[in-house]
Amino acid sequence: MAATFRRRLQRGAASTAVAALVLAALTASQAPGATGDAAAKRQPAPPPADVPIDGGSGYYTDLPPLNSPVPPPGSDHNGQGPATGRGPAEAGLPATVLAAYKKAASALGTDDPGCRLPWQLLAGIGKVESGQARGGAVDAEGTTLRPILGPQLNGRGFARITDTDNGRYDGDLTHDRAVGPMQFIPSTWSTGGPDGAGWGADGNGDGKKDPHNVFDAALAAGGYLCAGGRDLTAQDDLDRAILGYNHSEEYLRTVLSWYAFYRNGTHEVPDGKGVLPVHRDAGRHDDNGGRSEGRRHHGHGGKPDKSPRPGGSGKPGKGHKPGKGQQHDPGKPGRPDGTGPTPGGTEPPSQKPTPSPEPPTGPAHPTALVRVGDKDLSTTAGAEFATPPQVRAQDAEGKAVAGAPVRFTLPAATDARFPGDATAVTVKTDKNGLATAPTLRAGDRTGAFRIRVTTVAHTAPAVELGATVKARPAPKADKLARTSDKELTATAGKAFAEDAVEIKATYQDKIAAGVAVTATMVTDDPKQPVENDKGPYFKDPEATGAAKHKPVRTLTGLTTDADGLLKLPKIYTDAHPGTFLLRLTTADGAVLTVKLKVAAAAGS
């Protein structure tokens, strides 16, 4: 393997120094009312792919209550954590999540008015896909407090999608997983949209497209639902859009039921206090990779599974029986008492509220963040920091606060990154009040920077942790040796064989890669060898004109490759015959002297 040369020539010489799945929306006719620029944006999407937008992942199968959605008494749950169970509280949508749905619908209403996307449809999908981001467990910017991950898409009951993002979004280096509040698969988010650009969107205007952010995910989902010139007030277009998200008739009916429920009325609840779904589609993995019990009742690739729901009678879709002769009208979601037809003519069965445990008491709000450790963090370029960033959250009495979300944010001045190439992470404090960021890895940029640490609720002053990235230590070599013992000979006026001199550098008998080597043609004075002015020489391949042929007898900046090997450039000879010396040295004192024999030219 040839070494890379960065030559600094003396004596007049010049110095120089993935496969991705393409996911497309289902095609539909251009909707009326879309004209001008909007119509141009709403060209039919490519034909449907075998894999739906969420990769055929499982979903929550809870159905909306039969009661009309009205604000429940004490909708703030008395200041406690997320509520579980059923009832009118289901109409409460977490504030940030609700804002994301409305913002996305408003943006698409401007960019694509012919689509007529209602925000309640995004809410219906968000409920089924992630339980409204786990009841609104998001920070002030709308990013989930911990990743929401679907099952590994390894082909066992789901689509098979090998890793396309190097684990950037889902942390999985073998297969993709659906990620975020709207459960996009990474390949769909980054490259699976029209023209291979991906469906990812920047919904909050921060310059990033993050599937874990509910503003970004909601806008991306809306863009997908509107694709192909769909008019979502038309039954066929609405059904096709939802089925493209997850191709299951049961999924379609479940989403339509929530869509109708939310159109009948909603109210806002604080983040983190939305109602959490109870029932998952059987076979779905939880966020930690575990598998829920039961059987799956839908497949992927466009073929709904007809197997019965858990606890059902053996008939597919029990509890979602389509009404006869009923047509869906998004403007008529049902009677105020909730007993009328739901979208698609579906009627949820009579359900008894599921008993739920007492909601847990929420964590106390920390009033101070205290750095842990007296010294700033330090590492070398490209290496991990040995100690992760860490702070302690405490209350006004100095007691540890457990369960408080804390955010670590890196400045733009550094290329250090958290796992997944993240520049910010949110973690919760442990029982001792410690918030420990994941492993931080330095980039190539050296220098000092500050890590900003804040509480998500902004109840404590921010603190900053110092960090320094030092330059990598120069590679060392304590021995140089030729890789061949063949005698090096040439005729005066001719050149030695191409790549005649190859050496290997080692340090403590181990390969020494990236070692700088200097090559000099020297005199044979045993006391003080100096650069020779006659005999073998190098040429500067980057020189032009007369300088191109000028002899160069010292090369610096030669570097050994990953295997510790270095092949010297071509060596030329002048008219002088004899035995000459080539001396190779390193900064650490390793020296190798090579003999070059030059025979006299014929007839000289």
Coordinates of C-alpha atoms in Angstrom, one line a residue, residues 50-52 55-57 152-161 175-176 185 300-301:
D50 CA -43.6 -2.4 -0.6
V51 CA -42.8 -0.9 2.8
P52 CA -45.1 1.6 4.5
G55 CA -42.0 0.1 8.2
G56 CA -45.1 -2.0 9.1
S57 CA -44.3 -1.5 12.8
Q152 CA -36.2 -4.0 14.8
L153 CA -37.2 -4.3 11.2
N154 CA -35.5 -7.6 10.7
G155 CA -38.1 -9.4 8.6
R156 CA -39.6 -11.4 11.5
G157 CA -43.2 -10.2 11.3
F158 CA -42.2 -6.8 10.0
A159 CA -40.5 -5.4 6.9
R160 CA -36.8 -6.2 6.6
I161 CA -34.7 -3.1 6.3
H175 CA -31.4 -2.9 11.1
D176 CA -33.6 0.1 10.9
I185 CA -38.2 4.6 9.5
H300 CA -46.8 -5.2 5.8
G301 CA -46.1 -4.8 2.2

